[in-house]
Amino acid sequence: MSLSLRTWAMLALWLVLLLGATPSRAEDGYDLWLRYRLLAPEQTKLYQYRATELIAGSSTSTQSVTRSELQRGLEGLLGRALPLSENVTHDGAIIVGTPKSSALIARLHLDIQDLGHEGYVIRSVVVDGHAATAIVAQEDIGALYGAFHFLRLLQTGQAIDHLDLHETPCVKLRVLNHWDYLNGQVERGYAGASIWDWWKLPDWRTPRYTDYARANASIGINGTVLDNVNAGATILTPTYLQKVAALADVFRPYGIRVYLSIRFSAPIEIGGLKTADPLDPKVQAWWHAKADEIYQRIPDFGGFLVKANSEGQPGPEDYKRTHADGANMLADALAPHGGVVMWRAFVYSASNPEDRAKQAYDEFKPLDGRFHANVLVQVKNGPVDFQPREPFHPLFGAMRRTPLMTEFEITKEYLGFATHLVYLGPLFEEVLSADTMAHGKGSTVAKVIDGSLDGHALTGMAGVANIGTDRDWCGSDFNQANWYVFGRLAWNPSLSSRAIAEEWVRMTFSNNESFVRPVVEMMMGSREAAVDYMTPLGLVHLMGPGHHYGPAPWDASESRPDWRPVYYHRADRQGIGFDRSRSGSDAVDQYAAPLAAQFNDLKQTPEQYLLYFHHVGWDYRMRSGHTLWYELVAHYTQGVNDVKRMRETWRSLHGYIDEQRYEQTAAFLAIQEKEAQWWRDASIAYFQSVSGLPLPPGYAAPEQSLNYYESLSFPYVPGFSSW
Ligand code: GCV
């Protein structure tokens, strides 16, 4: 039987696919940035590198996971298993551990005094006449972080023959906040259901929990709040604490502590008390006993996160007490065990006629200095609510005597849910590098939260997780970058979001420069694109009611005025924007004097915040010389064009990565373009109906009528709890 050339070719292709030898083998994203695929040496600076043996202890659980991560990573990246050894016998040994765990490491006499609990050094050394790489820390957890760093160097193709790295985290508590309900729903979650399978815990601990811990440890995250800030009391019952303890056991080797969001009224709901008044001795005793019970089960429990007197949650103000009274009562219960309270400043009230953006500052600033030592106040990055762009929160720099954490939203509630490709690194960096001017120039938000500005040792950064049961964890491959960048910036808030994007692309997809460069560019521009097609020039909060999907600038259906888009944009025949200058709500004066003066002055206000601080005439001349109306239409259009360009970029990259991830991203970008166009058209149609102005020449009219956009309704939007 003779086979045709075509048949032979087909057979050969099948063979290649069968052996999985092709670099484009389908991937489902489960491995995140810890893929450890065989390195292509021509794409790296590793030509000379030859790892020969691994010297790593395993007498504690953290040492064991460090060793197995290195074995797994090195085998995957280098294509061969490395023998374990006790001593350095060849050039190319990798040594990991602490002087306490290894006599060999003690013998190196590396200067590690200033590393603290979590720091590490990675050094190229000579041991017994052989070149080696030493990953050394004071404590096991530092060595694990160092091991992940070393693997990252390999994964990103760095030269590793002359290493002298020294790393310590700038922020102490680097924490994910899961907005997960015990029934499996995730508020503002777009990646499936909750990964916590409460029903099967504590007996069944899915391997996913371990992979979750590995991913977090690889970027330095050391805490996780398991349940939603809109908390129920059930999580504090013995049945659930047992489940929480099981998760804590899985996470412990990876240096991750568990925290819980608590319901302030729990003493009533599960404690049988008549009150939750923080100054009532019975209430205090109940919380002390509850803390004792928790620590008995979970000796390294992190503490409580609290949303109180906000959006309907109970809190100390129900008893005419302050937020400080509430936080301190809980802090006192946790203090004997070393736990902390992360008390949220996200408060605003329907009955308060004051500008919503001012209310948190008004309430918390007077409490500065009144919180006990183990309380951090957790402040959202902006004064409204995680919008595509807001100025930084005025509490940063305003509460010198209180440790403030910043809270970012990693899940894209306001930035296109799962499907829009929006890399949040530039948003996080913009906030962290913002100068509060509170104590002179250079008083950045980063310095407030890393404690260096006011000498706080207790510091923290929180990110609302975008993690769910989707196979790829985050609802899309590119959403993984937002989890990644949060962790890296929490470790060091002065890293550049561009450098982090590059690292992530290399680890997640490829080291091929022709792929890396355009993808990093695309990511770096993606947040600005979303700002443009959703809320340009300082507009905020224009999304659909409740579910927050899509544009609805016309909407006034929400029960509370401060949940309605019309409250925020205030567009009328004359102009648009919220006047927060001294002639308006005077929110500007919550900022330090030089910034207040700048924001108060229409001409000096950065145009990216223009309509956040000012109500501006449609015919106001912008710096470009165009009118505001023209610029608004131009920005909306620019946003759509940017997404079109992102699609073109992605199309040009076909073949560089596996088909599965390529195709999903391509499909999601198509959704993004469609929705960007919808945002643009619906917004322009609405604002035009208010301004009565013709579209600037050359700009296309919206595809549909305003009536059409207003008629759209979305009863089954994910992530919204009132399904
Ligand atoms: C957890 C916004 C979100 C809510 C969230 C709230 C908060 O209002 O839409 O889903 O509730 O912020 O941060 O508490």
PDB file of N, CA, C and O and ligand atoms in Angstrom, residues 179 181 187-188 228-230 307 310-311 344 346 348 356 380 385-386 407 409 413-414 464 546 548 563 719 721, ligand 1:
ATOM      1  N   TRP A 179     -14.987  38.448  48.007  1.00  0.00           N
ATOM      2  CA  TRP A 179     -16.371  38.864  48.270  1.00  0.00           C
ATOM      3  C   TRP A 179     -17.292  37.664  48.034  1.00  0.00           C
ATOM      4  O   TRP A 179     -18.247  37.724  47.277  1.00  0.00           O
ATOM      5  N   TYR A 181     -19.839  34.625  49.117  1.00  0.00           N
ATOM      6  CA  TYR A 181     -20.884  34.253  50.076  1.00  0.00           C
ATOM      7  C   TYR A 181     -20.777  32.759  50.381  1.00  0.00           C
ATOM      8  O   TYR A 181     -20.257  31.983  49.576  1.00  0.00           O
ATOM      9  N   GLU A 187     -19.904  38.087  44.999  1.00  0.00           N
ATOM     10  CA  GLU A 187     -20.358  39.437  44.647  1.00  0.00           C
ATOM     11  C   GLU A 187     -19.296  40.082  43.762  1.00  0.00           C
ATOM     12  O   GLU A 187     -18.106  40.073  44.093  1.00  0.00           O
ATOM     13  N   ARG A 188     -19.752  40.601  42.637  1.00  0.00           N
ATOM     14  CA  ARG A 188     -18.867  41.220  41.636  1.00  0.00           C
ATOM     15  C   ARG A 188     -17.825  40.237  41.129  1.00  0.00           C
ATOM     16  O   ARG A 188     -16.700  40.611  40.781  1.00  0.00           O
ATOM     17  N   ASN A 228     -17.241  37.542  52.158  1.00  0.00           N
ATOM     18  CA  ASN A 228     -17.640  38.886  51.710  1.00  0.00           C
ATOM     19  C   ASN A 228     -17.723  39.876  52.874  1.00  0.00           C
ATOM     20  O   ASN A 228     -18.182  39.527  53.971  1.00  0.00           O
ATOM     21  N   VAL A 229     -17.344  41.112  52.589  1.00  0.00           N
ATOM     22  CA  VAL A 229     -17.501  42.170  53.602  1.00  0.00           C
ATOM     23  C   VAL A 229     -18.968  42.384  53.956  1.00  0.00           C
ATOM     24  O   VAL A 229     -19.282  42.864  55.050  1.00  0.00           O
ATOM     25  N   ASN A 230     -19.860  42.067  53.028  1.00  0.00           N
ATOM     26  CA  ASN A 230     -21.280  42.018  53.380  1.00  0.00           C
ATOM     27  C   ASN A 230     -21.483  40.664  54.069  1.00  0.00           C
ATOM     28  O   ASN A 230     -21.934  39.702  53.467  1.00  0.00           O
ATOM     29  N   LYS A 307     -16.917  45.791  57.464  1.00  0.00           N
ATOM     30  CA  LYS A 307     -17.703  46.823  56.778  1.00  0.00           C
ATOM     31  C   LYS A 307     -18.844  47.156  57.724  1.00  0.00           C
ATOM     32  O   LYS A 307     -19.705  46.314  57.976  1.00  0.00           O
ATOM     33  N   SER A 310     -22.368  50.824  56.547  1.00  0.00           N
ATOM     34  CA  SER A 310     -22.154  51.138  55.135  1.00  0.00           C
ATOM     35  C   SER A 310     -23.089  50.261  54.330  1.00  0.00           C
ATOM     36  O   SER A 310     -23.144  49.052  54.574  1.00  0.00           O
ATOM     37  N   GLU A 311     -23.802  50.861  53.419  1.00  0.00           N
ATOM     38  CA  GLU A 311     -24.697  50.126  52.522  1.00  0.00           C
ATOM     39  C   GLU A 311     -25.535  49.104  53.285  1.00  0.00           C
ATOM     40  O   GLU A 311     -25.637  47.936  52.903  1.00  0.00           O
ATOM     41  N   ARG A 344     -13.018  49.133  57.449  1.00  0.00           N
ATOM     42  CA  ARG A 344     -13.170  49.845  56.167  1.00  0.00           C
ATOM     43  C   ARG A 344     -13.718  51.261  56.343  1.00  0.00           C
ATOM     44  O   ARG A 344     -14.630  51.492  57.157  1.00  0.00           O
ATOM     45  N   PHE A 346     -15.109  52.739  53.800  1.00  0.00           N
ATOM     46  CA  PHE A 346     -16.080  52.904  52.706  1.00  0.00           C
ATOM     47  C   PHE A 346     -17.463  53.128  53.316  1.00  0.00           C
ATOM     48  O   PHE A 346     -18.261  52.208  53.443  1.00  0.00           O
ATOM     49  N   TYR A 348     -20.879  55.765  53.553  1.00  0.00           N
ATOM     50  CA  TYR A 348     -21.667  56.909  53.081  1.00  0.00           C
ATOM     51  C   TYR A 348     -23.108  56.555  53.368  1.00  0.00           C
ATOM     52  O   TYR A 348     -23.471  55.388  53.420  1.00  0.00           O
ATOM     53  N   ARG A 356     -21.452  62.451  48.369  1.00  0.00           N
ATOM     54  CA  ARG A 356     -21.008  61.114  48.803  1.00  0.00           C
ATOM     55  C   ARG A 356     -19.481  61.028  48.870  1.00  0.00           C
ATOM     56  O   ARG A 356     -18.928  60.373  49.758  1.00  0.00           O
ATOM     57  N   LYS A 380     -10.599  52.698  50.227  1.00  0.00           N
ATOM     58  CA  LYS A 380     -10.590  52.433  48.781  1.00  0.00           C
ATOM     59  C   LYS A 380      -9.689  53.431  48.071  1.00  0.00           C
ATOM     60  O   LYS A 380      -9.506  54.550  48.549  1.00  0.00           O
ATOM     61  N   ASP A 385     -15.875  54.942  44.254  1.00  0.00           N
ATOM     62  CA  ASP A 385     -15.999  53.486  44.342  1.00  0.00           C
ATOM     63  C   ASP A 385     -15.297  52.777  43.196  1.00  0.00           C
ATOM     64  O   ASP A 385     -15.965  52.289  42.294  1.00  0.00           O
ATOM     65  N   PHE A 386     -13.984  52.656  43.220  1.00  0.00           N
ATOM     66  CA  PHE A 386     -13.281  51.809  42.255  1.00  0.00           C
ATOM     67  C   PHE A 386     -13.604  52.149  40.791  1.00  0.00           C
ATOM     68  O   PHE A 386     -13.728  51.250  39.947  1.00  0.00           O
ATOM     69  N   GLU A 407      -7.281  49.842  49.481  1.00  0.00           N
ATOM     70  CA  GLU A 407      -8.053  48.721  48.931  1.00  0.00           C
ATOM     71  C   GLU A 407      -8.245  48.963  47.441  1.00  0.00           C
ATOM     72  O   GLU A 407      -8.800  49.985  47.036  1.00  0.00           O
ATOM     73  N   GLU A 409      -9.620  47.217  43.684  1.00  0.00           N
ATOM     74  CA  GLU A 409     -10.552  46.183  43.214  1.00  0.00           C
ATOM     75  C   GLU A 409      -9.914  45.473  42.023  1.00  0.00           C
ATOM     76  O   GLU A 409      -9.771  46.051  40.944  1.00  0.00           O
ATOM     77  N   GLU A 413     -15.386  45.075  38.313  1.00  0.00           N
ATOM     78  CA  GLU A 413     -16.790  45.462  38.449  1.00  0.00           C
ATOM     79  C   GLU A 413     -17.142  46.637  37.541  1.00  0.00           C
ATOM     80  O   GLU A 413     -18.208  46.671  36.941  1.00  0.00           O
ATOM     81  N   TYR A 414     -16.241  47.601  37.475  1.00  0.00           N
ATOM     82  CA  TYR A 414     -16.519  48.819  36.702  1.00  0.00           C
ATOM     83  C   TYR A 414     -15.667  48.898  35.444  1.00  0.00           C
ATOM     84  O   TYR A 414     -15.608  49.936  34.815  1.00  0.00           O
ATOM     85  N   VAL A 464      -9.506  43.309  46.096  1.00  0.00           N
ATOM     86  CA  VAL A 464     -10.720  42.490  46.003  1.00  0.00           C
ATOM     87  C   VAL A 464     -10.504  41.473  44.884  1.00  0.00           C
ATOM     88  O   VAL A 464     -10.328  41.845  43.715  1.00  0.00           O
ATOM     89  N   GLY A 546     -27.382  48.781  39.788  1.00  0.00           N
ATOM     90  CA  GLY A 546     -27.305  47.532  40.559  1.00  0.00           C
ATOM     91  C   GLY A 546     -26.281  46.558  40.029  1.00  0.00           C
ATOM     92  O   GLY A 546     -25.264  46.295  40.665  1.00  0.00           O
ATOM     93  N   HIS A 548     -24.369  46.964  37.385  1.00  0.00           N
ATOM     94  CA  HIS A 548     -23.183  47.706  36.949  1.00  0.00           C
ATOM     95  C   HIS A 548     -22.650  47.278  35.581  1.00  0.00           C
ATOM     96  O   HIS A 548     -21.477  47.469  35.285  1.00  0.00           O
ATOM     97  N   TRP A 563     -26.778  56.506  44.268  1.00  0.00           N
ATOM     98  CA  TRP A 563     -26.496  55.339  43.431  1.00  0.00           C
ATOM     99  C   TRP A 563     -26.873  55.623  41.969  1.00  0.00           C
ATOM    100  O   TRP A 563     -26.798  54.736  41.127  1.00  0.00           O
ATOM    101  N   GLY A 719     -22.403  38.259  39.096  1.00  0.00           N
ATOM    102  CA  GLY A 719     -21.759  39.035  40.154  1.00  0.00           C
ATOM    103  C   GLY A 719     -22.688  39.940  40.937  1.00  0.00           C
ATOM    104  O   GLY A 719     -22.241  40.714  41.783  1.00  0.00           O
ATOM    105  N   SER A 721     -25.861  40.286  43.445  1.00  0.00           N
ATOM    106  CA  SER A 721     -26.430  39.357  44.421  1.00  0.00           C
ATOM    107  C   SER A 721     -27.950  39.252  44.401  1.00  0.00           C
ATOM    108  O   SER A 721     -28.492  38.306  44.936  1.00  0.00           O
TER     109      SER A 721
HETATM  110  C1  GCV B   1     -19.267  44.299  48.713  1.00  0.00           C
HETATM  111  C2  GCV B   1     -19.681  48.662  45.825  1.00  0.00           C
HETATM  112  C3  GCV B   1     -20.043  47.350  45.192  1.00  0.00           C
HETATM  113  C4  GCV B   1     -20.632  46.404  46.222  1.00  0.00           C
HETATM  114  C5  GCV B   1     -19.619  46.237  47.354  1.00  0.00           C
HETATM  115  C6  GCV B   1     -19.324  47.615  47.942  1.00  0.00           C
HETATM  116  C7  GCV B   1     -18.271  47.556  49.034  1.00  0.00           C
HETATM  117  O1  GCV B   1     -20.824  49.347  46.232  1.00  0.00           O
HETATM  118  O2  GCV B   1     -20.934  47.558  44.146  1.00  0.00           O
HETATM  119  O3  GCV B   1     -20.909  45.183  45.594  1.00  0.00           O
HETATM  120  O4  GCV B   1     -20.105  45.371  48.346  1.00  0.00           O
HETATM  121  O5  GCV B   1     -18.849  48.453  46.923  1.00  0.00           O
HETATM  122  O6  GCV B   1     -17.117  47.775  48.696  1.00  0.00           O
HETATM  123  O7  GCV B   1     -18.586  47.295  50.166  1.00  0.00           O
END
